[in-house]
Every structure is written in C-alpha cells, then in structure tokens.
XYZ file of C-alpha atoms in Angstrom:
652
model
C -60.810 57.320 22.066
C -60.930 54.953 25.084
C -64.634 55.403 25.107
C -64.530 59.226 24.841
C -65.611 61.407 22.004
C -62.657 63.600 21.091
C -62.895 66.611 18.825
C -59.818 67.859 16.886
C -60.021 71.525 15.948
C -58.166 72.892 12.864
C -57.491 76.632 13.146
C -57.012 78.724 10.142
C -57.093 82.496 9.440
C -60.411 82.260 7.458
C -61.759 78.768 7.907
C -62.363 76.811 10.999
C -63.369 73.189 10.621
C -64.190 70.648 13.398
C -63.972 66.818 12.829
C -64.321 63.994 15.252
C -61.540 61.537 16.181
C -63.379 58.833 14.326
C -63.433 60.681 11.141
C -59.704 61.401 11.392
C -59.041 57.673 12.011
C -61.064 56.556 9.050
C -59.171 58.771 6.810
C -55.761 58.001 8.051
C -56.145 54.360 9.150
C -54.008 53.004 6.468
C -51.109 55.324 7.531
C -51.307 54.227 11.103
C -51.191 50.522 9.936
C -47.970 51.151 8.047
C -46.309 53.005 10.822
C -47.603 51.021 13.730
C -44.371 49.098 13.992
C -42.294 52.199 14.441
C -44.477 54.286 16.713
C -42.352 56.778 18.565
C -42.243 56.784 22.400
C -43.947 59.438 24.380
C -40.731 61.027 25.356
C -39.374 61.308 21.651
C -42.717 62.616 20.401
C -42.911 65.341 22.963
C -39.245 66.312 22.377
C -39.728 66.554 18.688
C -42.865 68.699 18.996
C -41.357 70.923 21.498
C -38.167 71.508 19.348
C -40.152 72.319 16.194
C -42.686 74.592 17.792
C -40.913 76.508 20.581
C -42.562 79.791 19.458
C -46.006 78.386 19.697
C -45.704 76.208 22.811
C -48.414 76.796 25.376
C -47.344 77.551 28.916
C -50.130 75.650 30.628
C -48.770 72.818 32.768
C -51.564 70.549 32.025
C -52.142 71.280 28.299
C -49.581 70.531 25.542
C -49.844 72.666 22.317
C -47.925 71.584 19.306
C -47.639 72.805 15.770
C -47.036 70.121 13.251
C -47.322 69.757 9.462
C -50.564 67.862 9.141
C -50.624 65.433 6.276
C -54.185 66.013 5.597
C -55.982 67.494 2.644
C -55.084 71.045 3.898
C -51.496 72.450 3.933
C -52.180 74.804 6.788
C -50.548 74.602 10.186
C -52.825 72.713 12.473
C -52.787 73.478 16.191
C -53.770 70.465 18.194
C -54.620 70.900 21.832
C -55.267 67.902 24.152
C -54.217 66.670 27.465
C -50.981 64.732 27.843
C -52.813 61.558 28.749
C -54.925 61.803 25.651
C -51.999 62.198 23.237
C -50.455 58.917 24.077
C -51.367 56.491 22.810
C -54.755 57.507 21.389
C -54.070 60.671 19.479
C -53.224 60.724 15.722
C -49.822 62.060 16.656
C -49.069 58.799 18.394
C -49.030 56.900 15.092
C -46.927 59.506 13.365
C -43.290 58.743 13.390
C -40.479 61.134 14.317
C -38.724 62.638 11.238
C -35.497 61.524 12.852
C -35.701 57.992 14.162
C -33.108 55.240 14.129
C -35.951 52.624 14.059
C -37.418 53.714 10.918
C -36.751 52.016 7.636
C -34.862 54.351 5.136
C -37.277 53.675 2.350
C -40.348 54.171 4.502
C -38.967 57.456 5.977
C -38.192 58.735 2.408
C -41.790 58.015 1.408
C -43.002 59.775 4.518
C -40.885 62.914 3.808
C -42.083 62.966 0.177
C -45.671 62.742 1.457
C -45.080 65.553 3.869
C -43.377 67.686 1.238
C -46.384 67.198 -1.141
C -48.615 68.776 1.456
C -46.404 71.727 2.169
C -47.408 74.723 0.078
C -45.247 77.208 1.744
C -41.915 77.683 -0.078
C -39.960 78.341 3.177
C -41.379 75.308 4.749
C -40.396 73.211 1.879
C -36.835 74.371 1.998
C -36.678 73.766 5.782
C -38.111 70.282 5.102
C -35.417 69.623 2.463
C -32.618 70.677 4.806
C -34.051 68.557 7.533
C -34.149 65.588 5.097
C -30.579 65.945 3.965
C -29.367 66.079 7.588
C -31.700 63.251 8.673
C -30.481 61.122 5.688
C -26.720 61.613 6.697
C -27.547 60.713 10.275
C -29.587 57.650 9.182
C -26.688 56.421 6.960
C -24.182 56.641 9.819
C -26.471 54.976 12.141
C -27.246 52.230 9.622
C -23.584 51.589 8.994
C -22.907 51.314 12.765
C -25.875 48.977 13.082
C -24.656 46.830 10.187
C -21.167 46.613 11.760
C -22.537 45.756 15.176
C -24.761 43.068 13.629
C -21.820 41.563 11.656
C -19.805 41.402 14.871
C -22.629 39.899 16.644
C -23.109 37.257 13.983
C -19.426 36.427 14.031
C -19.329 36.021 17.730
C -22.432 33.823 17.544
C -20.958 31.664 14.784
C -17.798 31.192 16.915
C -19.589 30.615 20.153
C -22.584 28.478 18.610
C -20.659 25.294 17.708
C -18.809 24.995 20.872
C -21.782 25.811 23.001
C -23.872 23.167 21.054
C -21.134 20.567 21.455
C -20.857 21.226 25.206
C -24.620 21.015 25.495
C -24.660 17.706 23.568
C -21.975 16.182 25.812
C -24.012 17.012 28.893
C -27.032 15.028 27.566
C -27.679 11.556 28.865
C -26.504 8.782 26.528
C -29.956 7.717 25.516
C -30.872 11.366 24.603
C -27.654 11.747 22.727
C -28.537 8.672 20.699
C -32.076 9.917 19.971
C -30.752 13.381 19.070
C -28.185 11.925 16.762
C -30.840 9.613 15.142
C -33.176 12.557 14.533
C -30.399 14.682 13.241
C -29.348 12.064 10.700
C -32.854 11.730 9.559
C -33.017 15.311 8.629
C -29.559 15.674 7.177
C -28.932 15.924 3.275
C -27.111 13.200 1.441
C -23.852 15.052 1.329
C -23.816 15.404 5.022
C -24.694 11.729 5.380
C -21.791 10.735 3.174
C -19.498 12.843 5.326
C -20.983 11.452 8.500
C -20.620 7.822 7.155
C -16.842 8.385 6.472
C -16.302 9.725 9.957
C -18.278 6.958 11.546
C -16.375 4.272 9.660
C -13.108 5.861 10.626
C -14.136 6.113 14.248
C -15.278 2.409 14.315
C -11.855 1.269 13.073
C -10.294 1.578 16.399
C -9.101 -1.832 17.721
C -9.054 -2.780 21.368
C -5.678 -4.436 20.676
C -4.179 -1.012 20.416
C -4.735 -0.466 24.124
C -2.920 -3.716 24.967
C 0.868 -4.058 25.519
C 2.463 -4.648 22.096
C 3.918 -8.084 22.927
C 0.460 -9.344 24.134
C -1.257 -7.834 21.061
C 1.166 -9.590 18.742
C 0.739 -12.882 20.597
C -3.063 -12.673 20.135
C -2.671 -11.757 16.436
C -0.323 -14.597 15.944
C -3.312 -17.040 16.319
C -5.290 -15.440 13.472
C -4.979 -16.614 9.882
C -3.809 -14.356 7.132
C -7.307 -13.901 5.739
C -8.616 -12.577 9.121
C -5.586 -10.430 9.491
C -6.134 -8.847 6.098
C -9.571 -7.753 7.201
C -8.210 -6.267 10.481
C -7.540 -2.570 10.681
C -4.614 -2.875 12.966
C -1.422 -1.587 11.203
C 1.421 -3.544 12.866
C 4.227 -4.101 10.455
C 6.039 -6.363 12.776
C 3.037 -8.772 12.944
C 2.847 -8.857 9.151
C 6.523 -9.533 8.912
C 6.097 -12.436 11.294
C 3.337 -13.826 9.227
C 5.417 -13.451 6.114
C 8.200 -15.340 7.755
C 5.870 -18.060 9.063
C 4.377 -18.526 5.655
C 7.800 -18.641 3.954
C 6.879 -15.805 1.666
C 9.977 -14.415 0.053
C 9.567 -10.882 -1.376
C 10.940 -10.173 -4.798
C 13.368 -7.312 -5.395
C 10.356 -5.373 -6.817
C 8.680 -5.710 -3.442
C 11.412 -4.409 -1.273
C 9.645 -1.022 -0.871
C 6.162 -2.500 -0.380
C 4.739 -2.881 3.122
C 4.715 -6.314 4.761
C 0.835 -6.492 4.719
C 0.725 -6.050 0.990
C 3.483 -8.524 0.525
C 1.497 -11.091 2.498
C -1.658 -10.375 0.623
C -0.072 -10.761 -2.815
C 1.726 -13.993 -1.919
C -1.349 -15.395 -0.232
C -3.282 -14.897 -3.589
C -0.454 -16.539 -5.488
C -0.362 -19.480 -3.094
C -4.084 -19.897 -3.634
C -3.613 -19.812 -7.341
C -1.062 -22.631 -6.974
C -3.538 -24.711 -5.090
C -6.276 -24.049 -7.695
C -3.831 -24.429 -10.589
C -4.688 -21.047 -11.974
C -1.971 -19.828 -14.192
C -0.981 -18.200 -17.516
C 1.106 -20.386 -19.817
C 3.757 -19.088 -22.170
C 5.969 -21.155 -24.543
C 9.532 -20.053 -25.453
C 11.660 -21.487 -28.135
C 14.710 -23.154 -26.643
C 18.016 -24.437 -27.950
C 16.399 -26.255 -30.906
C 16.972 -29.959 -30.400
C 19.857 -29.817 -27.881
C 19.778 -30.779 -24.184
C 19.129 -27.909 -21.649
C 21.623 -28.754 -18.921
C 21.038 -25.827 -16.541
C 18.466 -23.138 -15.792
C 18.150 -20.193 -13.446
C 15.554 -17.312 -13.347
C 14.303 -14.338 -11.398
C 11.538 -11.696 -11.889
C 13.368 -10.158 -14.863
C 14.925 -12.902 -16.883
C 15.565 -16.589 -17.580
C 19.029 -17.918 -18.300
C 19.602 -21.402 -19.799
C 22.830 -23.305 -20.635
C 22.716 -25.970 -23.338
C 24.814 -28.671 -24.910
C 24.907 -26.473 -27.991
C 27.783 -24.301 -26.428
C 25.594 -21.307 -25.958
C 23.628 -19.512 -23.143
C 20.277 -17.873 -23.704
C 18.848 -14.982 -21.937
C 14.982 -14.467 -22.157
C 12.733 -11.682 -20.887
C 10.552 -13.482 -18.401
C 7.547 -11.169 -18.948
C 7.320 -11.159 -22.788
C 9.385 -14.325 -23.531
C 11.558 -12.355 -25.900
C 15.081 -13.793 -26.473
C 17.277 -10.844 -25.327
C 20.635 -12.233 -26.335
C 22.745 -15.323 -26.952
C 26.161 -15.594 -25.185
C 28.664 -17.374 -27.204
C 32.259 -18.228 -26.481
C 32.416 -21.690 -25.029
C 33.880 -24.295 -27.256
C 31.909 -27.124 -25.667
C 28.590 -27.825 -24.108
C 27.737 -25.633 -21.046
C 27.018 -27.943 -18.032
C 26.890 -25.568 -15.153
C 25.872 -21.959 -14.556
C 24.913 -19.642 -11.755
C 24.606 -15.796 -11.594
C 24.411 -13.159 -8.889
C 23.286 -9.678 -9.785
C 24.845 -8.760 -13.214
C 27.720 -11.465 -12.843
C 27.092 -14.796 -14.641
C 29.548 -17.682 -14.109
C 29.489 -20.713 -16.476
C 31.384 -24.078 -16.632
C 31.871 -26.113 -19.791
C 33.127 -29.216 -21.397
C 35.893 -26.988 -22.830
C 37.337 -27.092 -19.335
C 37.032 -23.359 -18.664
C 35.065 -21.210 -16.279
C 33.849 -18.057 -17.856
C 32.663 -14.780 -16.123
C 30.069 -12.741 -18.059
C 28.492 -9.253 -17.874
C 24.886 -10.009 -18.342
C 23.718 -6.504 -19.231
C 26.380 -6.019 -21.910
C 26.407 -9.659 -22.986
C 30.155 -9.994 -22.991
C 32.578 -12.363 -21.459
C 34.847 -10.465 -19.191
C 37.222 -13.220 -17.821
C 38.144 -16.804 -18.636
C 39.461 -18.861 -15.662
C 41.531 -21.688 -16.856
C 43.068 -24.518 -14.868
C 40.834 -27.490 -14.962
C 42.002 -30.347 -17.300
C 38.557 -31.784 -17.988
C 34.842 -30.947 -18.047
C 33.734 -28.498 -15.362
C 30.572 -30.450 -14.138
C 29.450 -28.267 -11.313
C 30.074 -24.859 -9.817
C 28.825 -22.513 -7.031
C 28.970 -18.726 -6.348
C 29.432 -18.034 -2.699
C 28.664 -14.520 -1.342
C 29.606 -13.467 2.182
C 26.769 -13.963 4.652
C 26.115 -14.006 8.426
C 26.708 -17.521 9.823
C 25.471 -18.523 13.243
C 27.563 -21.098 14.955
C 26.544 -23.738 17.635
C 27.921 -21.624 20.372
C 25.857 -18.692 19.324
C 28.596 -16.613 17.748
C 28.055 -14.975 14.381
C 30.632 -14.508 11.695
C 30.734 -13.336 8.029
C 31.673 -16.181 5.745
C 33.371 -16.370 3.401
C 35.592 -13.281 3.720
C 35.056 -12.416 0.007
C 32.894 -13.563 -2.883
C 34.229 -16.713 -4.448
C 33.578 -19.282 -7.136
C 33.928 -23.026 -6.496
C 34.156 -25.230 -9.455
C 34.240 -29.150 -9.590
C 35.593 -31.129 -12.508
C 35.880 -34.551 -13.975
C 39.683 -34.009 -13.496
C 39.068 -34.995 -9.757
C 39.859 -31.526 -8.565
C 38.052 -28.532 -6.962
C 39.198 -25.021 -7.639
C 38.354 -22.016 -5.489
C 38.418 -18.664 -7.391
C 37.996 -15.065 -6.219
C 34.885 -13.676 -7.898
C 35.906 -10.869 -10.226
C 34.245 -7.489 -9.597
C 33.024 -6.358 -12.945
C 32.824 -2.798 -11.927
C 36.366 -2.434 -10.380
C 38.329 -4.874 -12.538
C 39.884 -3.150 -15.645
C 38.985 -4.327 -19.121
C 41.754 -6.719 -20.346
C 42.050 -9.038 -23.307
C 40.914 -12.690 -23.016
C 43.816 -15.197 -22.814
C 43.888 -18.019 -25.387
C 45.956 -20.603 -23.442
C 46.935 -21.532 -19.896
C 50.565 -20.671 -20.432
C 50.006 -16.959 -20.831
C 46.937 -16.760 -18.589
C 48.013 -14.491 -15.752
C 44.439 -13.613 -15.016
C 43.554 -17.148 -13.954
C 46.575 -17.376 -11.623
C 45.577 -14.023 -10.085
C 42.004 -15.084 -9.211
C 42.799 -18.718 -8.113
C 42.802 -19.135 -4.343
C 42.838 -22.947 -3.795
C 43.252 -26.119 -5.609
C 41.534 -29.026 -3.687
C 42.781 -32.446 -4.913
C 41.721 -35.226 -2.553
C 39.133 -37.095 -4.648
C 40.145 -40.041 -6.705
C 37.439 -39.669 -9.321
C 35.163 -37.137 -11.023
C 33.659 -34.503 -8.712
C 29.904 -34.788 -9.396
C 28.199 -32.309 -7.024
C 28.998 -29.471 -4.545
C 27.158 -27.854 -1.640
C 28.328 -24.748 0.271
C 27.371 -22.919 3.451
C 29.652 -20.268 4.689
C 33.148 -21.591 4.808
C 31.842 -25.184 4.755
C 32.162 -26.997 1.434
C 30.887 -30.504 0.764
C 31.768 -32.359 -2.377
C 30.477 -35.750 -3.715
C 32.461 -37.823 -6.135
C 32.339 -40.813 -8.256
C 34.987 -42.288 -5.830
C 32.073 -43.116 -3.569
C 33.230 -40.543 -0.996
C 32.033 -37.251 0.415
C 34.573 -34.822 1.590
C 34.024 -31.766 3.967
C 36.319 -28.825 3.339
C 37.162 -25.552 5.013
C 37.071 -22.784 2.449
C 38.975 -20.271 4.640
C 42.075 -22.506 4.650
C 41.503 -24.782 1.589
C 41.922 -27.863 3.753
C 39.741 -31.012 4.033
C 38.013 -31.557 7.385
C 36.385 -34.970 7.031
C 36.340 -37.752 4.333
C 32.966 -39.419 4.736
C 33.146 -43.092 3.708
C 30.203 -45.372 3.505
C 28.559 -45.371 0.068
C 29.376 -48.439 -1.986
C 28.842 -46.699 -5.286
C 29.171 -43.387 -7.024
C 27.944 -40.297 -5.151
C 25.606 -38.156 -7.432
C 24.306 -35.499 -5.087
C 25.011 -33.619 -1.769
C 23.369 -30.937 0.275
C 23.957 -29.332 3.667
C 21.600 -29.129 6.611
C 22.970 -26.141 8.476
C 20.230 -26.268 11.097
C 21.300 -29.655 12.424
C 24.993 -29.422 11.240
C 24.582 -32.378 8.924
C 25.330 -33.042 5.284
C 23.325 -35.454 3.136
C 24.379 -37.573 0.128
C 22.653 -39.562 -2.517
C 24.319 -42.462 -4.313
C 24.075 -45.015 -7.072
C 23.821 -47.638 -4.291
C 20.132 -46.482 -3.887
C 20.765 -45.047 -0.417
C 20.646 -41.680 1.146
C 23.138 -41.058 4.100
C 22.947 -38.199 6.591
C 26.421 -37.287 8.050
C 27.637 -35.155 10.915
C 29.598 -32.138 9.781
C 31.487 -31.730 13.125
C 32.342 -35.358 13.825
C 32.079 -36.909 10.324
C 29.905 -39.865 11.566
C 27.027 -41.357 9.526
C 23.845 -40.480 11.563
C 21.147 -42.201 9.324
C 21.066 -44.418 6.242
C 17.728 -43.835 4.387
C 16.932 -46.793 2.300
C 13.894 -47.598 0.107
C 14.785 -46.587 -3.331
C 15.474 -49.384 -5.802
C 18.254 -47.740 -7.880
C 20.255 -44.637 -8.381
C 19.377 -41.626 -6.049
C 20.406 -38.877 -8.357
C 18.648 -35.883 -6.733
C 18.150 -34.767 -3.158
C 16.762 -31.499 -1.808
C 16.302 -30.068 1.713
C 13.795 -27.373 2.401
C 11.602 -26.318 5.381
C 12.527 -29.448 7.400
C 11.504 -31.779 4.450
C 14.176 -33.933 2.854
C 13.097 -35.121 -0.598
C 14.997 -37.742 -2.643
C 14.442 -38.520 -6.286
C 15.528 -41.674 -8.025
C 15.754 -43.505 -11.265
C 13.065 -45.889 -10.080
C 10.440 -43.134 -10.953
C 9.673 -42.346 -7.342
C 10.185 -39.468 -4.887
C 10.342 -39.983 -1.102
C 9.952 -37.423 1.607
C 11.872 -37.887 4.762
C 12.298 -36.247 8.269
C 15.922 -34.947 8.271
C 16.102 -34.982 11.979
C 15.221 -38.582 12.470
C 15.668 -40.250 9.118
C 12.025 -41.342 9.111
C 10.261 -41.807 5.828
C 7.140 -39.724 5.609
C 5.729 -40.022 2.144
C 6.309 -41.912 -1.054
C 5.284 -39.946 -4.209
C 4.365 -42.718 -6.716
C 1.594 -45.028 -7.684
C -0.838 -45.167 -10.543
C -0.742 -41.427 -10.924
C 3.091 -41.281 -10.615
C 5.838 -40.667 -13.051
C 6.377 -43.542 -15.653
C 10.245 -43.011 -15.860
C 13.257 -41.800 -13.948
C 12.923 -38.494 -12.234
C 15.144 -36.070 -14.086
C 14.507 -32.819 -12.050
C 12.506 -31.667 -9.086
C 12.160 -28.885 -6.521
C 10.023 -28.598 -3.403
C 9.010 -26.438 -0.399
C 6.841 -27.225 2.638
C 3.627 -27.103 0.514
C 4.435 -28.718 -2.829
C 6.802 -30.934 -4.734
C 7.164 -30.246 -8.497
C 8.875 -33.036 -10.463
C 9.672 -33.822 -14.046
C 10.062 -36.944 -15.954
C 9.270 -38.362 -19.370
C 5.568 -37.540 -20.068
C 5.277 -34.279 -18.085
C 5.553 -32.313 -14.909
C 3.562 -33.094 -11.748
C 2.773 -31.209 -8.560
C 2.373 -32.995 -5.310
C 1.218 -32.129 -1.829
C 4.193 -32.163 0.451
C 2.015 -32.657 3.637
C -0.036 -35.577 2.216
C 2.005 -37.069 -0.576
C -1.090 -36.828 -2.865
C -0.911 -35.741 -6.507
C -2.472 -32.277 -6.870
C -2.133 -31.530 -10.685
C -0.403 -32.562 -13.823
C 1.046 -29.124 -14.617
C 2.503 -30.182 -18.029
C 1.567 -33.223 -20.090
C 2.302 -34.959 -23.354
C 5.934 -34.082 -23.633
C 8.822 -36.399 -24.587
C 11.064 -35.459 -21.718
C 11.745 -32.862 -19.049
C 15.306 -31.553 -18.742
C 14.984 -29.129 -15.922
C 12.218 -27.846 -13.786
C 12.416 -25.073 -11.094
C 9.950 -22.625 -9.513
C 9.678 -19.630 -7.134
C 6.625 -18.202 -5.315
C 5.066 -16.824 -8.605
C 6.379 -19.087 -11.599
C 7.231 -22.531 -12.576
C 9.526 -23.037 -15.567
C 10.326 -26.265 -17.234
C 12.814 -27.058 -20.002
C 11.134 -29.837 -22.067
C 11.777 -31.829 -25.222
C 8.736 -31.636 -27.435
C 8.291 -32.529 -31.023
C 11.938 -32.966 -31.645
C 12.712 -29.509 -30.314
C 13.541 -27.994 -26.949
C 11.017 -25.508 -25.375
C 10.660 -23.454 -22.259
C 7.239 -23.585 -20.647
C 6.513 -20.702 -18.263
C 3.584 -21.063 -15.825
C 2.802 -17.758 -14.150
C 0.582 -18.165 -11.026
C 0.861 -14.430 -10.250
C -1.592 -13.380 -12.915
C -5.088 -14.235 -11.752
C -6.613 -11.511 -9.529
C -3.137 -9.568 -9.640
C -3.036 -8.624 -13.305
C -3.572 -5.007 -12.675
C -0.986 -4.754 -9.910
C 1.659 -6.543 -11.865
C 1.042 -4.604 -15.033
C 1.548 -1.325 -13.322
C-alpha cells in the first residue's frame, strides 16, 4: 500500500502461507466497500485489538501485534505484524469495523457477527463470540433508543424554531425580494395551499382606510355614497346603515327587527327597484261578494277588510286563505283600525266594537253614539317633541276616538284584552255599564256630521259637514280652535306636525292649511274643479285627490303646486282612493289602479286594469293591495313586490 509491497504472514502450527496485500485486497474488496462508511478510528481499533489479545501483545514500542479472528478461508488465529503507520489506514484491519460500535447499523453488525461466527471452528471461541454478541446487542439497543430520543427532541426543537426563524428571515428581506420570494413560493404551492392563501389574502385586503379615520369623519364620507356602493363596501358600520335606512325612508317590518341594518337596506333597495320595474307577483282573493269594501288595513301577516255586508274578513297575506269572518255588527262596517291583537270597528248600527283578532271574538261593545259611526282612530302613547324642544308622552294612555253622524266625537279608553276580565256583552245602552266605564269624553261642538278625524299626541282635528274644522285637546277634552273658512262640507283632514299645521279638503274644491297654535289660515290651495275628498301628507309632499279625476302635489310649507297627475293617461273618473310616499303615488278610480312618479308627476305603470271600480287601495314597502269591483263581485288584488330576487329569503 502507498506504493509499497506489503506481505501478510499467516502463522499456523503446521502450515505457513504468505500472501501479498494485493491478493488480500482482491479477496476482501467487497467487504471493505460495505464497511467503508463505518471504518473505525485508529484509537478505537487499537483499543479493541489490545483488549482482545492482551496475552499475545508484543512489547516492542514500534511494532503492534494483534490477534484477531480473520474472516478468511482459514479459521485459524492470524497474527498480523506491521508498523503503526502501516495499519492506518492501509491495512485490512482498518476496513474491519469494531464489534462494538455505536456507528454501525444493527443489521450490518448482525451480518458481520454471523460471518465471523461461521468462520470460528473452535467451540470456546464461538461461545465467547455469542456472549459478546448478546452484550453488544443490549448496548446497541440502549444506544439506539437514546439516539432516537435525541433525534426526536432535535426534530421537535427544529420544528418549533424553524417557522419563527423563517418568518424573521422573511421580514428582514427587502420589499422587492419579499415579493419575488412570495411569487415563487405561490408558483410551487399545491392547490389546497393556494385556496387557503387566497382566503387569507382576500381577508387581508378587506381592510378599509376609513377605519383609521375618526368615526364622525368616516361616516360623513360614507354618507356621500349611494346604497349600491355601500353594499359592496367591507366596512361594517351599523350606524351608517341605520342613517341610510332613515334617509331612504325604509321601514323595517316586525320580522326584520333582529336583522342588521345593512341587510334591511339591501332587501328594501331590491324591493324599491322591483317597484320601479313593476316586478311583482299577483294574487286574487275573493272579497265580500258584491258588497262595497269600506275599509282596509294590512301588515306582513294578515289583511283585514270591513264591508257594507256587516262583516269583517281576515285573510292570510301569504297564502290568501280566509282565516275567519267576524260577525256581530247589525249594519255595515264603515271604519276599522287595529293595533297588535286588538281590532276596533265602527258601524251603521251606532256601536264601536273591540275584537280579539287571534280568537276571533268580540270582547266589548261601546255604546253611546246615536247614529252611524263614520270614522275612528286608535291613539297609542308616543313621544311628542314640542316647539320649545321639550318631549312628552302623549296621550297618557291608549285611547279610541270615534266620530259619528250624530255630530259628536267620543273618546274611549282602549280596553286591555289581556287584563280586562271576560264579561257578557250588553244588549242595550241602559244596562251598559261597560261603555260608561270606558268613556272619557264626549265632544259636542259640531253642528253636523263628523266626517273625518286626525290625531297627533293630544291634538285632535275633526272635519265636519258643518264646513268647520275644530282643534281639540285630548288631555282635557276641550276645543282649542274652531277653524272657519270653507264654504261647503269638509270631507278630509290631516295634521302636519313638523310645521304645526293642519290641512283640510272640502266640497268647495279648495284645500286649506291652518296653524294649530294660532288657528289662522296660512294657505288656500286652489285648482281642483270639484270636491276634494282625499288628502295625504307624507315626506314633505302634500297630495290632494278630487272628484275631477285629478291628483295634485303641493309643497306644504309654501302652498305651491308642484305637479298635476292627469292628462291622456290619467284616470277617467273621480279618485276613490290613493296613498303616496316621496317616490310614488298610487291612486284608484273606475277602470284601474295607476302608479305615478312623485318627483316628476309622470305615469309610471298601470298596476291594475280593466276593473269596474276601485273601493280602496293602500301599500307598504313590499305590497300593494286594492279592493276592486270586478264582474259583479268584489275582489282583493295583492301585488307583492318583495318576491323577485328575494324569494329564497322570504320563504325561509
């Protein structure tokens, strides 16, 4: 080796053979290749040889003699003598691993020991080798277990340290390098990782700079955005959506009380768009056969109608099913209103009845009027803001106000159906202690039939066929002003609480605006040719409807006429019913129901056509309901504008 010719001498008791180092290498080259990765160090080899052959060790300081089991064709003990410098690394012993080595693979060592055992012919040597193998195996197992535990601990430490170290390294990189690194990382990521990254990226990009602004400034900025832009925004500011709901005049239904403001605005925006596009679902309900429908009220659950046939019908507004018919009046029902589960009706039979809607029973009969009860109002306590800024709750308790053709107005305490005991219904006024118990005031100042009533807080306004309008205080039951000016019967009244005015329409074809505080006439609105039988005030738009087949829109603050709803596309006959808001006016007359644009006065759609007459029409943000006379029978037509694009939500 190393350019030298080295001879290895095998010493036996009878045979002595000499072979060159090259011959030995040829025969054992494959063994050295297998064990090259685990070659023992010089110190380990010398120590092992010295421990195994203490009795045969040579005493020469320059020569090392070792006895070892030679895995050759002979099973004899071979004594190998060479210089220390020649043993490492060029001697065959340098490629022979130590029997006890913590670097050896257990399988390889077992194979080696089996190989050595096959060459050992001496029985004693085999026993010693087996004992050594058992000891070595136990030691190896212990060391292997220790190594495995150490490796597991190292792996855990690396797993804990690696992510944080990688993140720290990434944050120290320049911005352009970070971008390049992220780009390359995404290119090499699997689809699942990309999906997760996409969700995280979208969530991170949702941050809005408005969140860093002071809240009042952010809300002022958002106030300039339209609803569509706000719906696409990611900012979750409930008070901004509440402001938009108020600005847009959206009125949440009882079913939407637990819904967030953004969702309310979204739903009602869709419904308003459906109104503008005339997208609706139509449903026909059988009415009161061929009798006149005199009054109508509805909500998200039911429709209630009163008729000249003495009955009150209650329908399911979703299915159109007739839930029940309330009977008891002995004459036509000309007025009704309900609050919650309490329904109050007035009739030609001169009585006011209080009904339990859920049970369908009449709980109380209020007697006292001597003629037809033509109009009535339920007044619930509410906060009233006065001109000086003070706020009071008016009236002090729920009340009923009824007006009659007997020229009187009666104020009743509204019975509490849950607290009032069940009592028998009276049959005449003489033994009617119930009516006397609920009656608060009898107002008798008019000289003719009381045709219409309007109430706000403790302020009551009544219009009469005596051509007068009277302002009353419901807290005391006293009149405040008698407003004289109309030359003919007064058919309708309303209150403008914002400007502290009341408004009246008359058979003299005029509309008058009065001051509630001073009783003076502020404006006389002229233009109609005949009876002004209907007036309505909503969203700073005053609308009057007359028997001349026209509707007119006025400015209630100045009395200026803004629009005339008529012309070639107008109604052919007297206006029998209408309702409006700041966006639309819906009116009914013989022939059908029309929808007008409040802002421009233009006809938008003919909602209902080809009917003989329209008795009543009213709407909310979702539905329009009309009571019509068609083919010698009365029907209810329900137009639902909350279906298109919202079917799934409303059906859940």
